[in-house]
Coordinates of C-alpha atoms and ligand atoms in Angstrom, one line a residue:
X1 CA 29.0 99.6 49.0
X2 CA 31.6 102.2 50.1
X3 CA 33.6 103.8 47.4
X4 CA 37.0 105.6 47.6
X5 CA 38.6 108.2 45.2
X6 CA 41.8 110.0 45.7
X7 CA 44.0 112.4 43.6
X8 CA 47.3 114.1 43.7
X9 CA 47.9 116.6 40.8
X10 CA 49.0 120.0 39.6
X11 CA 45.4 121.1 39.0
X12 CA 42.4 121.4 41.2
X13 CA 41.2 117.9 41.9
X14 CA 37.8 118.5 43.6
X15 CA 35.7 118.0 40.5
X16 CA 37.6 114.8 39.6
X17 CA 36.9 113.4 43.1
X18 CA 33.2 114.2 42.9
X19 CA 32.9 112.8 39.4
X20 CA 34.7 109.6 40.7
X21 CA 32.1 109.4 43.5
X22 CA 29.3 109.7 41.0
X23 CA 30.7 106.9 38.9
X24 CA 30.6 104.7 42.1
X25 CA 27.1 105.7 43.0
X26 CA 25.7 102.5 41.5
X27 CA 27.4 100.5 44.3
X28 CA 24.9 101.9 46.9
X29 CA 25.8 104.2 49.7
X30 CA 24.1 106.6 52.2
X31 CA 26.5 109.5 52.7
X32 CA 29.4 111.2 50.8
X33 CA 32.3 113.3 51.7
X34 CA 35.5 114.9 50.4
X35 CA 38.7 116.2 52.1
X36 CA 41.1 118.5 50.2
X37 CA 44.4 120.0 51.1
X38 CA 43.5 123.5 49.9
X39 CA 45.6 126.0 48.1
X40 CA 45.5 127.9 51.5
X41 CA 47.5 125.0 52.9
X42 CA 44.7 123.8 55.1
X43 CA 43.0 120.4 55.3
X44 CA 39.3 120.9 54.9
X45 CA 36.3 118.7 54.4
X46 CA 32.7 118.6 53.4
X47 CA 30.4 115.7 54.2
X48 CA 26.7 115.2 53.5
X49 CA 24.2 112.4 54.3
X50 CA 22.3 111.3 51.2
X51 CA 23.4 111.5 47.6
X52 CA 26.6 112.8 46.0
X53 CA 24.5 115.5 44.4
X54 CA 23.9 116.9 47.9
X55 CA 27.7 117.0 48.5
X56 CA 28.1 118.7 45.1
X57 CA 25.5 121.3 46.0
X58 CA 27.4 122.0 49.2
X59 CA 30.6 122.3 47.3
X60 CA 29.0 124.8 45.0
X61 CA 28.2 127.0 48.0
X62 CA 31.5 126.4 49.8
X63 CA 34.2 125.6 47.2
X64 CA 37.2 123.4 48.2
X65 CA 40.1 124.1 45.8
X66 CA 43.3 122.1 46.0
X67 CA 45.7 119.6 44.4
X68 CA 45.5 116.8 46.9
X69 CA 42.3 115.1 48.1
X70 CA 40.4 112.0 49.0
X71 CA 36.7 111.3 48.8
X72 CA 34.3 108.6 49.9
X73 CA 30.8 107.2 49.6
X74 CA 29.8 105.5 52.8
X75 CA 27.5 102.5 53.3
X76 CA 26.8 102.5 57.0
X77 CA 28.1 99.6 59.1
X78 CA 29.1 101.2 62.4
X79 CA 26.9 104.2 63.3
X80 CA 23.9 105.8 61.5
X81 CA 24.3 107.4 58.0
X82 CA 24.7 111.0 59.2
X83 CA 27.2 113.8 58.6
X84 CA 29.2 113.0 61.7
X85 CA 29.8 109.4 60.7
X86 CA 30.5 110.2 57.0
X87 CA 34.1 109.9 55.8
X88 CA 36.7 111.4 55.6
X89 CA 37.6 111.2 59.3
X90 CA 40.2 113.6 60.7
X91 CA 42.7 113.2 63.4
X92 CA 45.0 116.3 63.8
X93 CA 46.0 117.3 60.3
X94 CA 45.4 114.0 58.6
X95 CA 42.3 112.6 56.9
X96 CA 41.3 109.0 56.3
X97 CA 38.7 107.2 54.1
X98 CA 38.1 103.5 54.6
X99 CA 36.2 100.7 53.0
X100 CA 35.7 97.5 55.0
X101 CA 35.3 96.8 58.7
X102 CA 37.8 96.9 61.6
X103 CA 36.8 94.1 63.9
X104 CA 39.0 95.2 66.9
X105 CA 37.8 98.8 66.8
X106 CA 36.4 98.8 70.3
X107 CA 39.6 97.7 71.9
X108 CA 41.6 100.2 69.9
X109 CA 39.1 103.0 70.7
X110 CA 39.6 102.4 74.4
X111 CA 43.4 102.5 74.1
X112 CA 43.3 105.7 72.1
X113 CA 40.8 107.3 74.4
X114 CA 43.2 106.5 77.3
X115 CA 45.9 108.4 75.3
X116 CA 43.7 111.4 75.1
X117 CA 42.2 111.1 71.6
X118 CA 38.6 112.4 71.3
X119 CA 36.1 110.6 69.1
X120 CA 33.5 112.5 67.2
X121 CA 31.9 109.6 65.3
X122 CA 30.5 106.1 65.9
X123 CA 32.6 104.6 63.2
X124 CA 35.4 102.0 63.2
X125 CA 37.2 104.2 60.8
X126 CA 37.9 107.0 63.2
X127 CA 40.0 104.6 65.2
X128 CA 42.4 104.3 62.2
X129 CA 42.7 108.0 61.9
X130 CA 43.7 108.4 65.5
X131 CA 46.0 105.4 65.5
X132 CA 47.8 106.6 62.4
X133 CA 48.1 110.1 63.9
X134 CA 49.6 108.6 67.0
X135 CA 52.1 106.5 65.0
X136 CA 53.0 109.5 62.9
X137 CA 54.3 111.4 65.9
X138 CA 57.2 109.0 66.2
X139 CA 57.6 107.6 62.8
X140 CA 57.3 110.9 60.9
X141 CA 56.8 109.4 57.4
X142 CA 53.1 108.8 56.4
X143 CA 53.7 105.5 54.6
X144 CA 55.9 104.1 57.4
X145 CA 53.2 105.1 59.9
X146 CA 50.5 103.5 57.8
X147 CA 52.5 100.3 57.7
X148 CA 52.8 100.3 61.5
X149 CA 49.1 101.1 61.8
X150 CA 47.7 98.3 59.7
X151 CA 49.7 95.8 61.7
X152 CA 47.3 96.6 64.6
X153 CA 44.1 96.3 62.5
X154 CA 42.0 93.1 62.4
X155 CA 39.4 93.0 59.7
X156 CA 39.1 94.3 56.1
X157 CA 40.2 97.6 54.7
X158 CA 40.9 99.6 51.7
X159 CA 42.4 102.9 53.0
X160 CA 43.4 106.2 51.6
X161 CA 45.1 108.9 53.7
X162 CA 46.3 112.4 53.2
X163 CA 48.1 114.7 55.7
X164 CA 48.8 118.4 55.8
X165 CA 52.3 117.6 57.1
X166 CA 53.2 115.7 53.8
X167 CA 51.0 117.4 51.2
X168 CA 52.8 115.9 48.2
X169 CA 51.4 112.4 48.5
X170 CA 48.5 110.2 49.3
X171 CA 49.1 106.8 50.9
X172 CA 46.9 103.7 50.7
X173 CA 46.6 100.2 52.1
X174 CA 44.7 97.2 50.8
X175 CA 43.6 94.1 52.8
X176 CA 40.2 92.6 51.8
X177 CA 38.9 95.7 50.0
X178 CA 40.1 96.4 46.5
X179 CA 42.1 99.5 45.5
X180 CA 43.5 100.5 42.2
X181 CA 46.0 103.3 41.3
X182 CA 45.2 105.3 38.2
X183 CA 48.3 106.6 36.4
X184 CA 48.3 110.0 34.7
X185 CA 50.9 112.3 33.3
X186 CA 52.3 114.3 36.2
X187 CA 49.2 113.3 38.3
X188 CA 48.1 110.1 39.9
X189 CA 44.9 108.8 41.3
X190 CA 43.5 106.1 43.6
X191 CA 40.1 104.4 43.7
X192 CA 38.3 101.4 44.9
X193 CA 37.2 100.6 41.3
X194 CA 38.8 101.7 38.1
X195 CA 35.5 102.9 36.8
X196 CA 35.7 105.9 39.1
X197 CA 38.8 107.1 37.2
X198 CA 38.0 106.4 33.6
X199 CA 37.4 110.1 33.0
X200 CA 41.1 110.9 33.8
X201 CA 43.1 107.8 32.8
X202 CA 43.1 104.4 31.1
X203 CA 46.2 103.1 32.8
X204 CA 45.9 101.2 36.1
X205 CA 47.9 99.4 38.7
X206 CA 46.0 97.0 41.0
X207 CA 47.1 96.7 44.6
X208 CA 47.4 93.2 45.9
X209 CA 46.4 91.9 49.3
X210 CA 48.6 93.4 52.0
X211 CA 50.1 96.2 49.8
X212 CA 50.8 99.7 51.0
X213 CA 51.3 102.4 48.4
X214 CA 52.7 105.9 48.4
X215 CA 51.3 107.9 45.5
X216 CA 52.9 111.2 44.4
X217 CA 52.3 113.3 41.4
X218 CA 55.2 111.8 39.5
X219 CA 55.9 108.5 41.3
X220 CA 54.2 105.4 42.8
X221 CA 56.0 103.3 45.4
X222 CA 54.4 100.0 46.5
X223 CA 55.4 97.6 49.4
X224 CA 54.0 94.1 49.7
X225 CA 52.7 92.4 52.8
X226 CA 56.3 91.5 53.8
X227 CA 57.4 95.2 53.5
X228 CA 59.4 94.5 50.3
X229 CA 59.3 97.2 47.6
X230 CA 57.4 95.7 44.6
X231 CA 56.3 96.6 41.1
X232 CA 52.7 95.9 40.2
X233 CA 51.8 95.4 36.6
X234 CA 50.3 98.3 34.6
X235 CA 47.1 97.5 32.8
X236 CA 45.9 99.6 29.9
X237 CA 42.3 99.7 28.8
X238 CA 41.8 100.5 25.2
X239 CA 38.0 100.8 25.0
X240 CA 37.9 104.5 26.1
X241 CA 35.9 105.7 29.1
X242 CA 32.9 103.4 29.6
X243 CA 29.7 105.2 29.1
X244 CA 27.3 104.9 32.0
X245 CA 24.3 105.8 29.9
X246 CA 20.7 104.8 30.3
X247 CA 20.0 105.3 26.6
X248 CA 16.3 105.4 25.8
X249 CA 15.5 103.7 29.1
X250 CA 14.1 105.3 32.3
X251 CA 16.3 103.2 34.6
X252 CA 19.5 101.2 34.3
X253 CA 17.6 98.1 35.5
X254 CA 15.2 98.2 32.6
X255 CA 18.1 98.8 30.2
X256 CA 19.9 95.9 31.6
X257 CA 16.9 93.6 31.5
X258 CA 16.6 94.5 27.8
X259 CA 20.3 93.9 27.1
X260 CA 19.8 90.2 27.9
X261 CA 19.5 88.8 24.4
X262 CA 22.8 90.5 23.3
X263 CA 24.8 89.7 26.5
X264 CA 23.7 86.1 26.4
X265 CA 24.9 86.0 22.8
X266 CA 28.2 87.5 23.8
X267 CA 28.6 85.0 26.7
X268 CA 28.1 82.2 24.1
X269 CA 30.5 83.7 21.6
X270 CA 33.7 81.6 20.9
X271 CA 32.5 78.9 23.4
X272 CA 30.5 76.6 21.1
X273 CA 31.6 74.5 18.1
X274 CA 29.1 73.1 15.7
X275 CA 27.5 70.8 18.2
X276 CA 29.6 70.9 21.3
X277 CA 30.8 73.2 24.1
X278 CA 34.4 74.1 23.8
X279 CA 35.8 72.9 27.2
X280 CA 38.9 75.1 26.9
X281 CA 36.6 78.1 27.4
X282 CA 37.2 77.4 31.1
X283 CA 41.0 77.6 30.7
X284 CA 43.8 75.5 29.2
X285 CA 43.9 72.9 32.0
X286 CA 40.1 72.6 32.2
X287 CA 39.7 69.4 30.2
X288 CA 42.3 67.6 32.3
X289 CA 40.8 68.8 35.6
X290 CA 37.2 68.2 34.5
X291 CA 38.0 64.6 33.7
X292 CA 38.8 64.1 37.4
X293 CA 35.7 65.8 38.8
X294 CA 33.3 63.5 40.8
X295 CA 31.4 66.2 42.8
X296 CA 30.7 69.9 42.6
X297 CA 30.4 72.4 45.4
X298 CA 28.9 75.7 44.5
X299 CA 29.2 78.8 46.8
X300 CA 27.8 82.2 46.1
X301 CA 25.5 85.0 47.6
X302 CA 22.1 86.4 46.7
X303 CA 21.1 86.2 43.1
X304 CA 24.4 84.4 42.2
X305 CA 23.4 81.8 44.8
X306 CA 20.1 81.3 43.0
X307 CA 22.0 80.7 39.8
X308 CA 24.0 78.0 41.6
X309 CA 20.7 76.4 42.8
X310 CA 19.5 76.1 39.2
X311 CA 22.9 74.6 38.2
X312 CA 22.4 71.8 40.7
X313 CA 19.4 70.6 38.8
X314 CA 21.4 70.6 35.6
X315 CA 24.6 69.0 36.9
X316 CA 22.7 66.1 38.5
X317 CA 20.1 65.6 35.7
X318 CA 22.4 66.1 32.7
X319 CA 25.9 65.3 33.8
X320 CA 25.1 62.9 36.6
X321 CA 27.4 64.8 39.0
X322 CA 26.4 65.2 42.6
X323 CA 26.3 68.9 43.5
X324 CA 25.9 70.9 46.7
X325 CA 25.1 74.6 46.8
X326 CA 25.5 76.9 49.7
X327 CA 25.5 80.6 50.5
X328 CA 29.0 81.8 51.1
X329 CA 28.3 83.4 54.5
X330 CA 27.3 80.0 55.9
X331 CA 29.9 77.9 54.0
X332 CA 32.9 80.0 55.2
X333 CA 32.1 79.4 58.9
X334 CA 31.1 75.8 58.8
X335 CA 33.2 72.6 59.3
X336 CA 32.9 71.2 55.8
X337 CA 33.4 67.6 54.8
X338 CA 34.9 67.6 51.3
X339 CA 34.3 64.6 49.1
X340 CA 37.3 63.5 47.0
X341 CA 37.7 65.2 43.6
X342 CA 35.2 68.0 44.2
X343 CA 35.4 71.0 42.0
X344 CA 34.8 74.2 44.0
X345 CA 32.8 76.7 42.0
X346 CA 32.1 80.3 43.0
X347 CA 29.6 82.5 41.2
X348 CA 29.7 86.3 41.4
X349 CA 28.8 89.3 39.3
X350 CA 31.4 91.6 40.9
X351 CA 34.1 89.1 41.9
X352 CA 34.6 91.2 45.1
X353 CA 31.8 89.9 47.4
X354 CA 33.6 89.5 50.8
X355 CA 31.8 86.3 51.8
X356 CA 32.4 84.5 48.5
X357 CA 36.0 85.6 48.4
X358 CA 36.5 84.4 52.0
X359 CA 34.9 81.0 51.1
X360 CA 37.2 80.6 48.2
X361 CA 40.2 81.4 50.4
X362 CA 39.0 78.8 53.0
X363 CA 38.4 76.3 50.3
X364 CA 42.0 76.4 49.3
X365 CA 42.9 74.9 52.7
X366 CA 40.2 72.2 52.5
X367 CA 41.5 69.9 49.7
X368 CA 39.2 70.7 46.8
X369 CA 40.3 69.4 43.4
X370 CA 40.4 73.0 41.9
X371 CA 38.5 76.2 42.0
X372 CA 36.5 77.8 39.2
X373 CA 35.0 81.3 39.2
X374 CA 32.0 82.2 37.1
X375 CA 32.3 85.9 37.2
X376 CA 31.5 89.1 35.3
X377 CA 34.6 91.1 36.1
X378 CA 37.8 89.8 34.7
X379 CA 40.0 92.0 36.9
X380 CA 38.3 91.0 40.1
X381 CA 39.9 89.3 43.1
X382 CA 37.8 86.2 42.7
X383 CA 39.1 85.7 39.1
X384 CA 42.7 86.4 40.1
X385 CA 42.5 83.8 42.9
X386 CA 40.8 81.0 41.1
X387 CA 42.4 78.2 39.1
X388 CA 39.8 78.3 36.3
X389 CA 37.5 81.1 35.1
X390 CA 34.6 81.5 32.9
X391 CA 33.8 85.2 32.4
X392 CA 30.2 86.1 31.8
X393 CA 30.0 88.8 29.3
X394 CA 27.1 90.8 30.8
X395 CA 29.0 94.1 30.6
X396 CA 28.8 96.6 33.4
X397 CA 25.7 96.1 35.6
X398 CA 24.7 99.3 37.3
X399 CA 21.3 98.6 38.7
X400 CA 21.8 97.3 42.2
X401 CA 19.3 94.5 41.5
X402 CA 21.1 92.0 39.4
X403 CA 19.4 91.0 36.2
X404 CA 21.6 90.4 33.1
X405 CA 24.4 89.1 35.4
X406 CA 22.0 86.3 36.5
X407 CA 21.0 85.1 33.1
X408 CA 24.5 85.1 31.8
X409 CA 25.6 83.2 34.9
X410 CA 23.0 80.6 34.1
X411 CA 24.4 80.4 30.5
X412 CA 27.9 79.9 32.0
X413 CA 26.6 77.2 34.3
X414 CA 24.9 75.3 31.5
X415 CA 28.2 75.5 29.6
X416 CA 29.9 74.1 32.7
X417 CA 27.4 71.2 33.0
X418 CA 27.8 70.3 29.3
X419 CA 31.6 70.5 29.5
X420 CA 31.8 68.3 32.6
X421 CA 29.3 65.8 31.0
X422 CA 31.2 65.8 27.8
X423 CA 34.7 65.2 29.3
X424 CA 33.4 62.5 31.7
X425 CA 31.2 60.9 29.0
X426 CA 28.1 61.1 31.2
X427 CA 25.7 63.0 28.9
X428 CA 22.9 61.0 27.2
X429 CA 23.3 60.6 23.5
X430 CA 22.4 63.7 21.5
X431 CA 21.8 65.9 24.5
X432 CA 24.8 68.2 24.0
X433 CA 24.1 68.8 20.3
X434 CA 20.4 69.6 21.1
X435 CA 21.3 72.0 23.9
X436 CA 24.0 73.7 21.9
X437 CA 21.3 74.3 19.2
X438 CA 18.9 75.5 21.8
X439 CA 21.5 77.8 23.3
X440 CA 22.0 79.4 19.9
X441 CA 18.3 80.1 19.8
X442 CA 18.2 81.5 23.3
X443 CA 18.8 85.2 22.4
X444 CA 15.8 85.1 20.1
X445 CA 13.6 83.5 22.7
X446 CA 14.7 86.1 25.3
X447 CA 13.8 88.8 22.8
X448 CA 10.3 87.3 22.5
X449 CA 10.0 87.2 26.3
X450 CA 11.0 90.9 26.4
X451 CA 8.3 91.7 23.8
X452 CA 5.8 91.0 26.6
X453 CA 7.0 94.1 28.4
X454 CA 3.7 96.0 28.2
X455 CA 1.6 92.9 29.2
X456 CA 3.7 92.5 32.3
X457 CA 3.5 96.3 33.0
X458 CA -0.3 95.9 33.2
X459 CA -0.1 92.9 35.4
X460 CA 2.1 94.9 37.8
X461 CA -1.0 97.0 38.7
X462 CA -2.3 94.1 40.6
X463 CA 0.5 94.4 43.1
X464 CA 0.6 98.2 43.7
X465 CA -1.5 98.0 46.9
X466 CA -0.3 94.6 48.2
X467 CA 2.0 94.0 51.1
X468 CA 2.9 90.4 50.6
X469 CA 3.4 88.0 47.6
X470 CA 4.1 84.3 47.3
X471 CA 6.2 82.9 44.4
X472 CA 5.9 79.3 43.5
X473 CA 7.9 77.0 41.3
X474 CA 8.7 73.3 41.0
X475 CA 12.0 71.7 40.0
X476 CA 14.6 74.1 38.5
X477 CA 11.8 76.8 38.5
X478 CA 12.0 76.9 42.3
X479 CA 15.2 78.9 42.3
X480 CA 13.6 81.0 39.6
X481 CA 10.7 81.7 42.0
X482 CA 13.3 82.6 44.7
X483 CA 15.0 85.0 42.3
X484 CA 11.6 86.5 41.4
X485 CA 10.8 87.0 45.1
X486 CA 14.2 88.6 45.8
X487 CA 13.8 91.0 42.9
X488 CA 10.4 92.1 44.1
X489 CA 11.4 92.7 47.7
X490 CA 14.6 94.4 46.8
X491 CA 13.2 97.1 44.6
X492 CA 9.5 97.4 45.5
X493 CA 9.9 96.7 49.3
X494 CA 6.9 94.3 49.1
X495 CA 7.4 91.3 51.3
X496 CA 7.8 88.3 49.0
X497 CA 8.6 84.6 49.7
X498 CA 9.3 81.7 47.4
X499 CA 8.3 78.1 48.0
X500 CA 8.6 74.9 46.0
X501 CA 4.9 74.6 45.0
X502 CA 4.7 71.1 46.6
X503 CA 5.4 72.6 50.0
X504 CA 2.3 74.8 50.0
X505 CA 0.2 72.5 52.1
X506 CA 3.0 72.1 54.7
X507 CA 2.5 75.6 55.9
X508 CA 2.4 78.6 53.6
X509 CA -1.2 77.9 52.4
X510 CA -2.3 79.3 55.7
X511 CA -1.2 82.8 54.4
X512 CA -3.2 82.6 51.2
X513 CA -6.3 84.9 50.9
X514 CA -7.4 87.5 48.4
X515 CA -4.8 90.0 49.6
X516 CA -1.9 87.6 48.8
X517 CA -1.1 87.4 45.0
X518 CA 0.6 84.2 44.0
X519 CA 3.1 84.3 41.2
X520 CA 4.2 81.1 39.4
X521 CA 6.1 80.0 36.4
X522 CA 4.8 77.0 34.4
X523 CA 6.9 75.6 31.6
X524 CA 5.4 72.6 29.8
X525 CA 7.2 69.8 31.5
X526 CA 6.5 66.6 33.5
X527 CA 5.8 68.7 36.6
X528 CA 3.1 70.8 35.0
X529 CA 0.1 68.7 36.1
X530 CA 1.4 68.7 39.7
X531 CA 1.8 72.4 39.5
X532 CA -1.7 72.9 38.2
X533 CA -3.1 71.0 41.2
X534 CA -1.1 73.3 43.6
X535 CA -2.5 76.3 41.8
X536 CA -6.1 74.9 42.4
X537 CA -5.3 74.8 46.1
X538 CA -4.5 78.5 45.9
X539 CA -7.6 79.4 44.0
X540 CA -9.8 77.5 46.4
X541 CA -8.6 79.8 49.1
X542 CA -9.3 83.0 47.2
X543 CA -5.7 83.6 46.2
X544 CA -5.2 85.6 43.0
X545 CA -2.9 83.8 40.5
X546 CA -0.4 85.3 38.1
X547 CA 1.0 82.5 35.9
X548 CA 3.7 82.8 33.3
X549 CA 2.9 79.6 31.4
X550 CA 4.2 77.9 28.3
X551 CA 2.0 78.6 25.3
X552 CA 1.5 74.8 25.1
X553 CA 0.6 74.4 28.8
X554 CA -3.1 74.7 28.2
X555 CA -3.6 77.4 30.8
X556 CA -5.9 80.3 30.2
X557 CA -7.3 83.4 32.0
X558 CA -10.2 82.8 34.3
X559 CA -11.7 84.2 37.5
X560 CA -8.8 85.3 39.7
X561 CA -6.3 83.8 37.3
X562 CA -4.1 85.9 35.0
X563 CA -2.1 83.8 32.5
X564 CA 0.7 85.3 30.5
X565 CA 1.7 83.0 27.5
X566 CA 5.4 82.4 27.2
X567 CA 7.2 81.3 24.0
X568 CA 7.9 77.6 24.0
X569 CA 11.4 76.6 25.0
X570 CA 13.4 73.4 25.8
X571 CA 12.7 72.6 29.4
X572 CA 16.4 72.7 30.4
X573 CA 16.7 76.4 29.3
X574 CA 13.3 77.4 30.8
X575 CA 14.8 78.9 34.0
X576 CA 16.7 81.4 31.9
X577 CA 13.6 82.4 29.9
X578 CA 11.2 82.5 32.8
X579 CA 13.4 84.8 34.8
X580 CA 12.7 87.6 32.4
X581 CA 9.0 88.2 33.1
X582 CA 9.7 88.1 36.8
X583 CA 12.4 90.8 36.4
X584 CA 10.0 92.9 34.4
X585 CA 7.2 92.4 37.0
X586 CA 9.3 93.6 39.9
X587 CA 10.6 96.5 37.8
X588 CA 7.1 97.7 37.0
X589 CA 5.7 97.2 40.5
X590 CA 8.6 99.3 41.8
X591 CA 8.0 102.0 39.2
X592 CA 4.3 102.1 40.3
X593 CA 5.3 102.4 43.9
X594 CA 7.8 105.2 43.1
X595 CA 10.8 103.6 44.8
X596 CA 14.5 104.2 43.8
X597 CA 14.7 101.3 41.3
X598 CA 18.4 101.5 40.6
X599 CA 19.6 102.2 44.1
X600 CA 17.1 100.6 46.5
X601 CA 17.3 101.6 50.1
X602 CA 19.9 99.9 52.4
X603 CA 21.4 97.9 49.5
X604 CA 24.8 98.0 47.9
X605 CA 25.9 96.8 44.5
X606 CA 29.2 95.2 45.6
X607 CA 29.1 93.7 49.1
X608 CA 32.7 94.0 50.0
X609 CA 32.1 93.6 53.8
X610 CA 30.8 90.5 55.4
Ligands
F6R1 C1 20.4 90.9 44.1 C2 21.8 91.1 44.1 C3 22.6 90.5 45.2 C4 23.9 89.9 44.6 C5 24.8 89.4 45.8 C6 26.1 88.8 45.3 O1 19.8 91.5 43.1 O2 22.4 91.7 43.3 O3 21.9 89.5 45.9 O4 23.6 88.9 43.8 O5 25.2 90.5 46.6 O6 26.8 89.6 44.5 P1 27.9 89.1 43.5 O7 27.2 88.4 42.4 O8 28.6 90.4 43.0 O9 28.9 88.2 44.3

């Protein structure tokens, strides 16, 4: 989603801004731009639709050299992704970049037009530029004018502003969209994600909700939502600049799929004793809180929501705890009845997803027992605002389509299930010790599933000419089928739908013919025979079957049936293992179709607007 980078220094900052934008590319965007207060004492900008490389090319032809600047990658919300709508937006001699959405932009636009301001874009952001310009006329000081401006904005914003009138500073405001200040020696920076600045500093200061900041070369001043001057803690990272490197792999997505054995291992590290889960992995108060839990409400979006759906099967089957799962965009706007002693669980790779964050904030007013975030980013808003946290250790995920984040979330959710069951005494005898043992073997099993890479690559050829696909699963494999369908549609643009296999005859069977491949996952469990009957129904209508089946499931290749044998695994862990071939399948189909695997069209990595 949109990205912001800013810099104030003694040296030319254009290359730093562009490098920052490149580091944010993985978030997804459709245009890029930069504004610099040049050494000729003019505010100038360059903007391009498309990739940062196109902006870079334009800068090579028309250099902008200066010591103060802001830059942006835009993911279109108001107005098409074209140069005119790309940020920075100018009003007089000030420039603004903005992440988020201003909900009252239409009313403000009318007021500003009446005052004589001329709009050159369709964006909500241009309203901010003109409003700020207007306030600046009376208030004179950029930070003071920004404070007055944000009071009139409804919605979400991360803002960075520079002005030719006050060229020794950049000012910023955060409400609903993260911003971080990067601290240098005699130079300071701003970005929507610290990753953008790791090439210039390892010291950061995170703005909090409602903060306004004035950043100069040698000072940083922050005011909180009440207008009080505040200090924010400085965080130092010691691990050096994180390498964004594909290594031997052609795409980040493939690299991240192959990292799953090691990141699952990391997610388990320090969280298991000989035969139990260590409940304190969820925080020092976890044991006391978990003992009170009688219900669980899970809220998440997209892939993370699918992880929550798998967890419902586990929580009810293993720990005997009723569980509800809902997508955050629905939960946040619904009148919810909260059962007593319900634990509110959010799941998120980024920890910045706007709907999930808003749902957490609403939940705090609704009387939940406590909140727990299962999240991959320790410094995210979701983690900061939750009572308990379990960090997945997936490492940085760059491919827009989530892979290793999902499997590590599942591991975290199984640890949660076992912890709740352990504390409440609701697990069947021996279950925890067995599953702890199985979890320890999981990285090896995942490695075996990855070894099927070239088999799956061959199967992918069956899909290259198809326009529709059906994914089927039963029990906890139904959310796995949903995740498989989401991956395929996201990166190959093939329409894919997932159904619980038992629902086939209630409608979707009408779609099945020899142009509709049907993908299914078939672990060796008590639902296997039922699933086999459903698959017969598909074959009888000429549907081609692709089945990822347990080696002991007794399923073999036949006319119109392609069976890929999967290593045997304990049924409870099978959703984690069976996800892997579905990830590989969508990856190879997308490669065959020649799509942009790591940055699929219209999608963003971190969805920081609702
Ligand atoms: C799909 C995908 C998205 C995210 C969703 C939630 O591959 O990546 O569906 O899962 O946008 O994002 P997080 O987990 O960051 O809250």
